[in-house]
């Protein structure tokens, strides 16, 4: 039977169909975007793909803040240092899905290898996107339901895009503009810098510079510590360092769970006779916490930043002690630890990385010196500020950025006196933080301090002979302008900007001071800092060094026990590590803020400047002055006197010249005329 339809009815049906389609399109086009936090979105739209099975996602308490941080536009960077079995990779997947769905933008994800990127798309992303109807309708599919894009790229109907790339090739970090950038397993080998290449985290971060609200998320199980090249550990140390605190179910004391040891209170404990009997000991009152208490304890926990002053990067640390994974029970962890101890170092490293989420050091660091040696090197000059035996006074200045916008930047400056044999004495160490480096007053304060007159133990006035300032990092043009302006003033021949360079892989240059200056100016020199550090290490370990105990116009007061302890730790915080093939490399601490190695760096710059004084025109007098025996005095007819000597020449003397010219031998014993201060 054939049904006849008039043209009028047909046109009406077409119009109704068009109206319906138009309403659907306009409703979607003008609908208010969903306003959801990361955890809210994961709870409503999140799924898990398990062997082809689709399961509903459930957010655990410790994951909630991390998911919200991934989505928060006010947090530019997030770094998560984690153990395995914590679900953080899935949290990252939910954030990628959220941005595709309700916050469309250009998304880039980096995985260690290209094969990893392809596997992620095929096994994880594509099944997930087809399992969520709201995301599936955004896909570009052929009539047969197949995708149309490349293997590692996806485009969506709402304008969102996703690229998943391997990190091995630096080319994958170029020519992309991305708003959300994710780096998964940052400590994997694929993220290691190529020979002569740059830091791949920084290269990825630059892909988002065109967006004010771009986001970079890095997650990884750690491998090595920051000082040995560990990338996620370095990022975590330079973050606000959030740890998860849980309350003791018995006494209520809050603590962050750690593995601990047998000697100290707190941590994981077990019965040696029966390792299946496992409990966690409260570090405050020794309460016995059973494994069945873990769930309630973790649900009442909270994230606490250890460095809340850091605003530019969120950092989270998680380990399996607080994991809800079925195979992450405390009994299973203890069994795995005991097996690792029986097997050897490789398994212990795997346990610390994968289970505890901690970096593992495979190299034994060489301590620069013993702390007690430096405690005994503190010297009291009485009312004087400089030892009379000093042949030169030299400033070393280190610059610290302090934050992303330089608003919290500051300078640290140290004045060092050098005598025969280049014998060093620290006159004082200053922290100039009243004004940031972007403020002219910061540099005016440095000039005022650097040109100050000091009094030696013979009562003579002394002025500094030179200054070396750190040129590395940002604001280099500001440094250039300041040094250029300072050098126009007579008597500032030895004021230089120093660009510290390490040869890498344990290599050293031929000399500390180069033959020529940088092409950018006669006042800028690239210097081998590792050679200078090697020499300084010998001075520190042998006790051939002294520090003024008294504070001078706001300098660090080493007669204060707490200040002395902090200063010594900072001075010794940089260490030498062996490298394959022989040699050593110097590695400084990361993420310590104002407890870093700046005093050591200031000493390095000052020491390097003494080599400049020897090697530049007129250096013969300085070579004689720094000679160990000092038996060849300079001829005033041939060479100019130093600023410190010219200042002292016409000053009245309180002691005989004979007493001031008797140079003590290089020894760790107290110097004549100086009073040692023992450890407090």
XYZ file of C-alpha atoms in Angstrom:
680
model
C 0.000 0.000 0.000
C 1.483 3.396 -1.000
C 0.897 6.459 1.150
C 0.759 9.736 -0.749
C 2.174 12.820 1.031
C 1.468 16.297 -0.271
C 4.319 18.714 -0.816
C 2.841 20.989 1.866
C 2.999 18.265 4.504
C 6.537 17.386 3.467
C 7.709 20.986 3.743
C 6.083 21.305 7.182
C 7.836 18.164 8.388
C 11.170 19.507 7.139
C 10.579 22.817 8.900
C 9.750 21.075 12.170
C 12.851 18.968 11.879
C 14.989 22.038 11.189
C 13.450 23.878 14.126
C 14.244 20.970 16.409
C 17.819 20.771 15.205
C 18.179 24.545 15.554
C 16.881 24.432 19.138
C 19.352 21.673 20.001
C 22.261 23.576 18.507
C 21.386 26.912 20.100
C 20.727 25.271 23.468
C 24.206 23.771 23.433
C 25.767 26.891 21.966
C 24.328 29.355 24.468
C 24.079 27.078 27.488
C 26.027 28.296 30.502
C 29.215 26.277 30.895
C 29.322 23.829 33.744
C 30.997 25.256 36.808
C 32.595 22.306 38.562
C 35.749 21.728 40.555
C 38.068 18.966 39.485
C 36.833 16.564 42.147
C 33.155 17.353 41.449
C 33.652 16.633 37.768
C 35.484 13.375 38.458
C 32.702 12.209 40.778
C 29.996 12.904 38.164
C 31.673 12.052 34.850
C 34.757 10.053 35.795
C 35.131 6.418 34.743
C 37.774 3.726 35.049
C 38.665 1.454 32.150
C 39.692 -1.962 33.434
C 40.355 -4.538 30.740
C 37.502 -3.300 28.585
C 35.155 -2.910 31.554
C 33.833 0.535 32.418
C 33.578 1.319 36.129
C 32.382 4.410 37.956
C 35.163 6.512 39.462
C 35.253 7.217 43.180
C 37.407 10.026 44.577
C 39.319 9.200 47.751
C 39.821 11.940 50.377
C 43.520 12.468 49.702
C 42.841 12.803 45.939
C 40.209 15.538 46.275
C 42.540 18.500 46.789
C 44.890 17.268 44.067
C 42.026 17.072 41.550
C 40.895 20.564 42.534
C 44.453 21.892 42.185
C 44.674 20.444 38.664
C 41.581 22.487 37.722
C 42.334 25.700 39.657
C 43.382 28.484 37.268
C 45.044 30.420 40.105
C 47.674 27.688 40.509
C 50.066 27.827 37.534
C 52.044 24.663 38.320
C 51.414 21.421 40.191
C 54.014 18.740 40.935
C 53.068 15.388 42.468
C 55.823 13.112 43.809
C 54.144 9.820 44.519
C 54.487 6.113 45.024
C 52.686 3.628 42.796
C 49.039 2.616 43.414
C 47.889 6.104 44.388
C 45.509 6.807 41.461
C 47.168 10.101 40.525
C 47.573 9.166 36.859
C 43.811 8.573 36.755
C 43.277 11.970 38.387
C 45.298 13.494 35.558
C 43.154 11.628 33.012
C 40.002 13.078 34.596
C 41.411 16.595 34.339
C 42.212 16.094 30.648
C 38.642 14.859 30.113
C 37.217 17.782 32.114
C 39.006 20.342 29.996
C 37.885 18.672 26.778
C 34.285 18.530 27.997
C 33.566 21.799 29.822
C 36.687 23.942 29.379
C 37.787 23.330 25.770
C 41.368 24.308 25.067
C 44.607 23.062 23.514
C 45.941 20.212 25.658
C 49.338 18.579 25.447
C 50.451 15.480 27.317
C 54.038 14.251 27.305
C 54.889 10.635 28.019
C 58.404 9.149 28.141
C 58.426 7.532 24.673
C 56.489 7.836 21.437
C 55.318 4.244 21.885
C 53.965 5.190 25.317
C 52.021 8.038 23.727
C 50.453 5.757 21.113
C 49.628 3.115 23.717
C 47.994 5.726 25.940
C 45.727 6.891 23.125
C 44.752 3.382 22.087
C 44.375 1.692 25.481
C 43.328 4.500 27.790
C 42.054 7.676 26.167
C 39.973 6.337 23.263
C 38.033 3.768 25.347
C 37.424 6.411 28.015
C 36.178 9.045 25.566
C 33.759 6.567 23.964
C 32.506 5.433 27.388
C 31.412 8.934 28.454
C 28.446 10.067 26.280
C 29.118 13.770 26.857
C 32.634 13.354 25.485
C 31.749 10.865 22.743
C 29.425 13.345 21.057
C 32.352 15.766 20.765
C 34.478 13.299 18.782
C 34.969 13.526 15.031
C 33.992 10.036 13.855
C 33.428 8.594 10.395
C 30.128 6.986 9.422
C 31.553 3.659 10.571
C 32.346 5.075 14.009
C 36.110 5.249 13.500
C 38.194 8.257 14.453
C 39.631 10.499 11.741
C 42.724 11.993 13.404
C 46.340 10.942 13.645
C 47.395 8.262 16.107
C 48.468 10.707 18.831
C 46.229 13.703 18.083
C 42.536 14.310 18.672
C 40.305 17.256 17.755
C 36.822 17.870 19.146
C 33.701 19.597 17.916
C 33.803 22.242 20.642
C 37.297 23.430 19.670
C 39.289 21.388 22.178
C 42.348 19.475 21.016
C 44.650 16.882 22.535
C 48.171 15.880 21.570
C 49.990 13.062 23.345
C 53.685 13.108 22.481
C 56.846 11.261 23.406
C 59.396 13.222 25.415
C 62.509 11.641 23.902
C 62.632 14.008 20.930
C 63.136 17.701 21.627
C 61.243 18.438 18.409
C 58.033 17.487 20.227
C 58.560 20.472 22.520
C 58.603 22.963 19.643
C 55.981 24.659 17.486
C 53.056 23.906 19.806
C 50.862 26.392 21.645
C 49.194 24.709 24.610
C 47.061 25.882 27.506
C 47.139 22.718 29.625
C 50.410 20.788 29.721
C 50.803 17.444 31.478
C 54.016 15.484 32.005
C 53.478 11.910 33.182
C 56.385 9.943 34.735
C 58.758 12.906 34.607
C 61.645 10.912 36.087
C 61.564 8.345 33.278
C 64.566 8.225 30.976
C 62.677 9.801 28.089
C 62.526 13.141 29.926
C 66.300 13.261 30.463
C 67.988 16.155 28.635
C 69.633 15.232 25.372
C 73.313 16.022 24.932
C 73.575 19.775 24.762
C 69.808 20.071 25.216
C 67.710 21.904 27.743
C 65.453 21.009 30.637
C 62.377 19.395 29.102
C 60.090 20.552 31.887
C 61.027 24.156 31.122
C 60.658 23.504 27.396
C 57.148 22.145 27.956
C 56.213 25.016 30.256
C 57.117 27.561 27.582
C 54.446 26.083 25.299
C 51.868 27.863 27.454
C 53.412 31.319 27.674
C 50.733 32.818 25.401
C 48.012 32.130 27.986
C 47.715 33.994 31.278
C 46.000 30.974 32.836
C 48.082 28.162 31.366
C 48.716 25.188 33.615
C 51.597 22.720 33.920
C 51.108 19.455 35.807
C 53.980 17.038 36.417
C 53.520 13.704 38.156
C 56.021 10.928 38.683
C 57.392 8.247 40.901
C 60.828 9.597 41.909
C 64.067 7.912 40.961
C 67.080 9.950 42.083
C 67.263 12.904 44.489
C 67.378 16.416 43.088
C 71.137 16.743 43.606
C 71.656 13.710 41.363
C 69.337 14.896 38.616
C 65.967 13.775 40.018
C 63.437 15.917 38.192
C 60.236 15.400 40.182
C 62.139 15.679 43.470
C 63.636 18.989 42.329
C 60.190 20.324 41.409
C 58.754 19.191 44.729
C 61.542 20.873 46.691
C 60.811 24.126 44.851
C 57.085 23.920 45.632
C 55.047 24.558 48.772
C 55.729 20.901 49.734
C 52.352 19.597 50.864
C 52.284 16.492 53.046
C 49.189 14.585 54.115
C 48.590 14.774 57.863
C 46.325 12.290 59.623
C 45.069 12.240 63.242
C 45.985 9.411 65.577
C 42.729 7.514 66.217
C 43.649 7.202 69.902
C 45.213 10.495 71.053
C 44.311 12.794 68.147
C 47.907 13.885 67.453
C 48.372 14.899 63.805
C 51.325 13.481 61.882
C 52.375 12.687 58.341
C 52.950 8.923 57.941
C 56.546 7.871 57.271
C 58.251 4.480 57.175
C 60.503 5.223 60.155
C 63.129 2.924 61.681
C 63.589 0.594 64.621
C 65.474 3.069 66.839
C 63.213 6.124 66.741
C 59.578 6.515 67.822
C 56.873 6.587 65.180
C 56.613 4.830 61.854
C 55.846 1.304 60.731
C 56.561 -1.416 63.301
C 56.313 -5.212 63.233
C 57.106 -8.262 65.292
C 60.428 -9.739 64.174
C 59.275 -13.194 65.220
C 56.014 -12.835 63.292
C 56.232 -10.144 60.540
C 52.525 -10.505 59.840
C 51.882 -8.612 63.076
C 52.199 -5.039 61.819
C 51.117 -1.725 63.308
C 51.883 1.982 62.997
C 53.283 3.731 66.060
C 52.046 7.230 66.871
C 55.161 9.449 66.972
C 53.807 11.530 69.852
C 52.502 9.050 72.426
C 53.449 5.658 71.015
C 49.824 4.640 70.407
C 49.416 1.372 68.510
C 47.495 2.045 65.280
C 46.173 -1.071 63.546
C 45.694 -1.411 59.806
C 41.905 -1.388 60.171
C 42.244 2.153 61.601
C 43.838 3.421 58.382
C 40.661 4.128 56.401
C 39.038 6.331 59.040
C 42.339 8.011 59.822
C 42.994 8.918 56.168
C 39.421 10.127 55.640
C 39.964 12.687 58.416
C 43.339 13.784 57.071
C 44.325 17.063 55.446
C 47.073 18.484 53.264
C 49.531 20.782 55.054
C 52.114 22.885 53.160
C 55.586 22.864 54.683
C 56.591 25.967 52.676
C 53.405 28.056 52.459
C 55.358 31.090 51.310
C 55.822 29.480 47.867
C 52.858 30.519 45.714
C 54.032 29.666 42.201
C 53.881 25.863 42.479
C 51.804 23.366 44.428
C 53.662 20.236 45.443
C 52.175 17.006 46.804
C 53.903 13.963 48.256
C 52.085 10.632 48.664
C 53.176 7.154 49.682
C 51.464 3.788 49.984
C 51.133 3.967 53.758
C 47.950 5.997 53.171
C 46.832 4.185 50.004
C 43.436 2.446 49.837
C 44.629 -0.006 47.168
C 43.874 -3.635 48.156
C 47.503 -4.711 47.744
C 48.855 -1.701 49.634
C 48.102 -3.074 53.083
C 50.674 -2.480 55.797
C 51.286 -6.226 56.073
C 52.014 -6.403 52.334
C 54.377 -3.433 52.578
C 56.377 -5.002 55.422
C 56.614 -8.304 53.551
C 57.848 -6.447 50.464
C 60.428 -4.538 52.528
C 61.823 -7.667 54.158
C 62.072 -9.337 50.756
C 63.918 -6.294 49.382
C 66.394 -6.406 52.276
C 67.132 -10.061 51.522
C 67.503 -9.420 47.785
C 69.843 -6.426 47.711
C 70.274 -2.753 46.857
C 68.321 -2.850 43.589
C 65.176 -4.074 45.337
C 65.648 -1.603 48.183
C 65.786 1.195 45.631
C 62.637 -0.128 43.964
C 60.864 -0.256 47.334
C 61.799 3.306 48.239
C 60.806 4.598 44.800
C 57.653 2.601 44.113
C 56.277 2.015 47.626
C 57.488 4.971 49.685
C 57.604 7.471 46.818
C 61.074 8.627 47.845
C 64.174 9.282 45.744
C 67.074 6.881 46.181
C 70.697 8.012 46.031
C 73.116 5.698 44.245
C 76.125 7.968 44.689
C 77.929 8.718 47.906
C 78.408 12.456 48.263
C 81.714 13.840 49.418
C 81.227 16.264 52.265
C 83.012 19.534 51.644
C 84.231 19.686 55.233
C 83.339 18.704 58.755
C 80.991 21.123 60.524
C 83.167 21.083 63.634
C 86.104 22.385 61.582
C 84.132 25.492 60.668
C 82.836 25.966 64.198
C 86.462 26.171 65.322
C 87.290 28.654 62.539
C 85.220 31.483 64.033
C 87.534 34.267 65.195
C 87.018 37.332 67.385
C 88.862 40.447 66.181
C 87.647 42.555 69.058
C 86.766 46.049 67.898
C 88.501 45.511 64.546
C 86.855 44.169 61.395
C 89.739 43.066 59.163
C 92.974 41.214 60.033
C 96.081 43.325 59.463
C 97.737 40.556 57.407
C 95.099 40.877 54.653
C 96.561 41.820 51.268
C 93.236 42.270 49.466
C 89.577 42.749 50.329
C 87.146 41.319 47.785
C 83.340 41.196 47.583
C 81.409 38.176 46.316
C 77.734 38.855 45.531
C 75.091 36.225 44.777
C 71.646 37.035 43.392
C 68.440 35.196 44.281
C 65.199 35.453 42.314
C 62.929 34.602 45.239
C 59.799 34.199 43.076
C 58.468 34.113 39.537
C 58.131 37.904 39.175
C 61.304 38.993 41.038
C 59.189 40.836 43.608
C 60.849 38.825 46.390
C 64.351 38.841 44.915
C 67.321 39.812 47.039
C 71.123 39.879 47.181
C 73.599 38.152 49.451
C 77.047 39.712 49.706
C 80.183 38.596 51.524
C 83.433 40.493 52.048
C 86.511 38.274 52.078
C 90.050 39.217 53.069
C 92.857 37.306 51.348
C 96.409 37.143 52.640
C 99.639 35.350 51.698
C 98.969 31.965 50.152
C 95.477 33.274 49.408
C 94.647 32.726 53.080
C 90.900 33.565 53.415
C 89.069 35.414 56.160
C 85.377 36.291 55.942
C 84.889 39.824 57.224
C 81.099 39.558 57.059
C 78.106 38.160 55.204
C 75.074 40.355 54.442
C 71.562 39.620 53.187
C 70.226 42.647 51.284
C 66.494 42.030 51.072
C 64.896 45.385 51.867
C 64.328 46.096 48.160
C 63.953 43.672 45.215
C 66.492 43.662 42.403
C 63.985 45.430 40.173
C 64.252 48.465 42.484
C 67.134 50.916 41.968
C 67.454 51.241 45.751
C 68.601 47.626 45.988
C 71.637 48.436 43.865
C 72.268 51.708 45.665
C 72.390 49.778 48.941
C 74.869 47.311 47.460
C 77.089 50.165 46.257
C 76.978 51.817 49.664
C 77.976 48.590 51.389
C 80.654 47.681 48.843
C 82.370 51.073 49.189
C 82.256 51.110 52.988
C 85.482 51.585 54.968
C 86.535 48.832 57.385
C 89.094 48.942 60.203
C 91.866 46.358 60.527
C 93.507 45.067 63.697
C 96.209 47.757 63.428
C 93.532 50.447 63.461
C 93.986 51.292 59.784
C 91.053 51.990 57.418
C 90.657 49.494 54.566
C 88.463 49.527 51.470
C 87.556 46.691 49.137
C 89.778 46.129 46.102
C 87.211 44.379 43.906
C 83.733 42.951 43.509
C 82.405 39.948 41.620
C 78.645 39.607 41.146
C 76.599 36.677 39.886
C 75.466 37.208 36.289
C 73.551 33.941 35.871
C 69.748 33.897 35.761
C 67.423 36.735 34.841
C 67.751 40.526 34.987
C 71.145 40.238 33.307
C 70.733 43.616 31.630
C 70.151 45.196 35.043
C 73.399 43.647 36.264
C 75.234 44.780 33.133
C 74.019 48.357 33.493
C 74.949 48.499 37.176
C 78.463 47.064 36.716
C 79.092 49.309 33.716
C 78.053 52.343 35.753
C 80.189 51.311 38.738
C 83.308 50.787 36.623
C 83.191 54.368 35.378
C 84.142 55.521 38.875
C 87.926 55.584 39.542
C 89.267 52.827 41.787
C 86.826 50.158 40.599
C 89.057 48.388 38.128
C 88.255 44.980 39.573
C 84.462 45.189 39.572
C 83.139 42.399 37.332
C 80.032 40.415 36.458
C 80.778 36.692 36.619
C 78.930 34.114 34.569
C 79.562 30.841 36.406
C 79.919 27.831 34.132
C 80.300 24.118 34.840
C 81.823 21.889 32.166
C 79.563 19.017 33.217
C 80.207 15.276 33.567
C 83.005 15.878 36.052
C 85.139 17.838 33.588
C 87.206 20.880 34.519
C 88.624 23.739 32.509
C 92.285 24.697 32.270
C 92.062 27.764 34.467
C 89.665 29.485 36.843
C 89.968 32.871 35.137
C 89.594 32.985 31.320
C 92.013 34.673 28.963
C 89.393 36.995 27.494
C 86.114 38.567 28.558
C 82.725 37.808 27.085
C 81.884 39.321 23.725
C 79.091 41.253 25.445
C 81.418 43.504 27.408
C 84.835 43.996 28.966
C 83.367 43.597 32.448
C 81.640 40.206 31.933
C 83.637 36.995 32.249
C 82.598 33.349 32.031
C 84.468 31.473 34.749
C 84.965 27.816 35.713
C 83.264 27.656 39.098
C 84.037 23.951 39.609
C 87.791 24.570 39.643
C 87.347 27.289 42.246
C 85.096 25.058 44.350
C 87.702 22.281 44.289
C 90.280 24.646 45.760
C 87.865 26.047 48.335
C 86.958 22.510 49.440
C 90.584 21.949 50.449
C 90.609 25.170 52.471
C 87.383 24.267 54.247
C 88.421 20.720 55.112
C 91.918 21.699 56.286
C 90.805 24.585 58.489
C 92.742 27.093 56.333
C 89.927 29.597 56.715
C 88.491 31.982 59.313
C 85.219 33.805 59.909
C 84.670 37.024 61.818
C 82.382 36.287 64.752
C 81.094 39.834 65.178
C 78.235 41.444 63.286
C 79.110 44.498 61.200
C 76.247 46.817 60.293
C 73.620 44.075 60.010
C 75.805 41.221 58.815
C 75.184 37.667 59.994
C 76.288 37.432 63.628
C 78.340 34.263 64.045
C 78.691 34.792 67.782
C 75.034 33.732 68.003
C 74.826 29.938 68.303
C 71.729 29.548 66.117
C 73.025 31.871 63.402
C 76.384 30.095 63.412
C 74.789 26.669 63.023
C 72.608 27.864 60.149
C 75.513 29.601 58.437
C 77.794 26.552 58.664
C 75.116 24.280 57.219
C 74.624 26.695 54.331
C 78.357 26.935 53.723
C 78.633 23.129 53.511
C 75.356 22.381 51.714
C 76.960 21.954 48.284
C 78.580 18.554 47.813
C 80.653 16.627 45.300
C 79.306 13.488 43.661
C 81.254 10.952 41.597
C 80.353 10.645 37.925
C 80.805 7.672 35.576
C 84.240 7.593 34.018
C 85.913 9.338 36.934
C 85.834 12.865 38.244
C 83.259 14.607 40.386
C 80.477 17.106 39.924
C 79.312 19.791 42.324
C 75.615 19.717 43.197
C 73.917 22.363 45.285
C 70.735 21.985 47.329
C 67.348 22.594 45.726
C 64.291 24.254 47.134
C 65.764 25.430 50.447
C 64.858 29.058 49.946
C 66.976 31.220 52.222
C 68.717 28.197 53.692
C 70.570 27.505 50.453
C 74.256 27.605 49.588
C 74.538 31.345 48.880
C 77.375 31.930 51.425
C 79.404 29.292 49.587
C 78.636 30.911 46.217
C 79.710 34.323 47.516
C 82.989 32.770 48.645
C 83.429 31.215 45.194
C 82.955 34.562 43.415
C 85.362 36.319 45.767
C 88.004 33.613 45.293
C 87.634 33.748 41.517
C 88.173 37.502 41.615
C 91.584 37.043 43.249
C 92.608 35.067 40.156
C 91.329 37.918 38.012
C 93.536 40.332 39.931
C 96.547 38.093 39.265
C 95.890 37.576 35.558
C 94.789 41.019 34.408
C 97.288 43.800 33.606
C 99.117 44.794 36.779
C 98.744 41.313 38.213
C 102.418 40.821 39.147
C 101.945 42.666 42.421
C 98.969 40.480 43.299
C 100.859 37.307 42.456
C 103.562 38.450 44.842
C 101.018 39.435 47.503
C 99.295 36.057 47.334
C 102.545 34.073 47.208
C 102.719 31.599 50.125
C 105.975 32.992 51.556
C 105.346 36.627 50.517
C 109.113 37.279 50.328
C 108.840 39.310 47.138
C 107.122 42.594 48.017
C 105.749 44.666 45.199
C 107.638 47.706 44.012
C 105.563 50.870 44.422
C 107.530 52.405 41.577
C 106.308 49.754 39.147
C 102.716 49.051 40.188
C 99.785 50.864 41.754
C 98.990 50.202 45.380
C 95.699 48.515 46.225
C 92.792 50.531 47.528
C 93.068 48.881 50.929
C 96.802 49.633 51.116
C 96.347 53.220 49.957
C 93.673 53.715 52.605
C 95.983 52.285 55.250
C 99.133 54.169 54.213
C 98.279 57.488 55.834
C 96.310 56.138 58.786
C 97.695 56.125 62.360
C 98.858 52.723 63.606
C 98.119 51.333 67.017
C 100.638 48.480 66.777
C 104.130 48.147 65.374
C 104.560 47.320 61.699
C 106.744 44.400 62.687
C 103.869 42.689 64.440
C 101.546 43.113 61.453
C 103.999 41.710 58.895
C 104.779 38.459 60.662
C 102.698 36.115 58.538
C 101.703 32.882 60.279
C 102.210 29.611 58.471
C 99.309 27.745 56.857
C 97.924 25.766 59.775
C 94.722 24.979 61.590
C 96.096 26.331 64.874
C 94.943 29.763 66.113
C 96.676 32.686 64.377
C 98.857 35.059 66.425
C 96.967 38.037 67.705
C 93.549 36.494 67.037
C 91.184 34.916 69.542
C 89.466 31.666 68.593
C 85.877 31.108 69.665
C 85.040 27.518 70.477
C 81.756 25.917 69.504
C 78.808 27.152 71.549
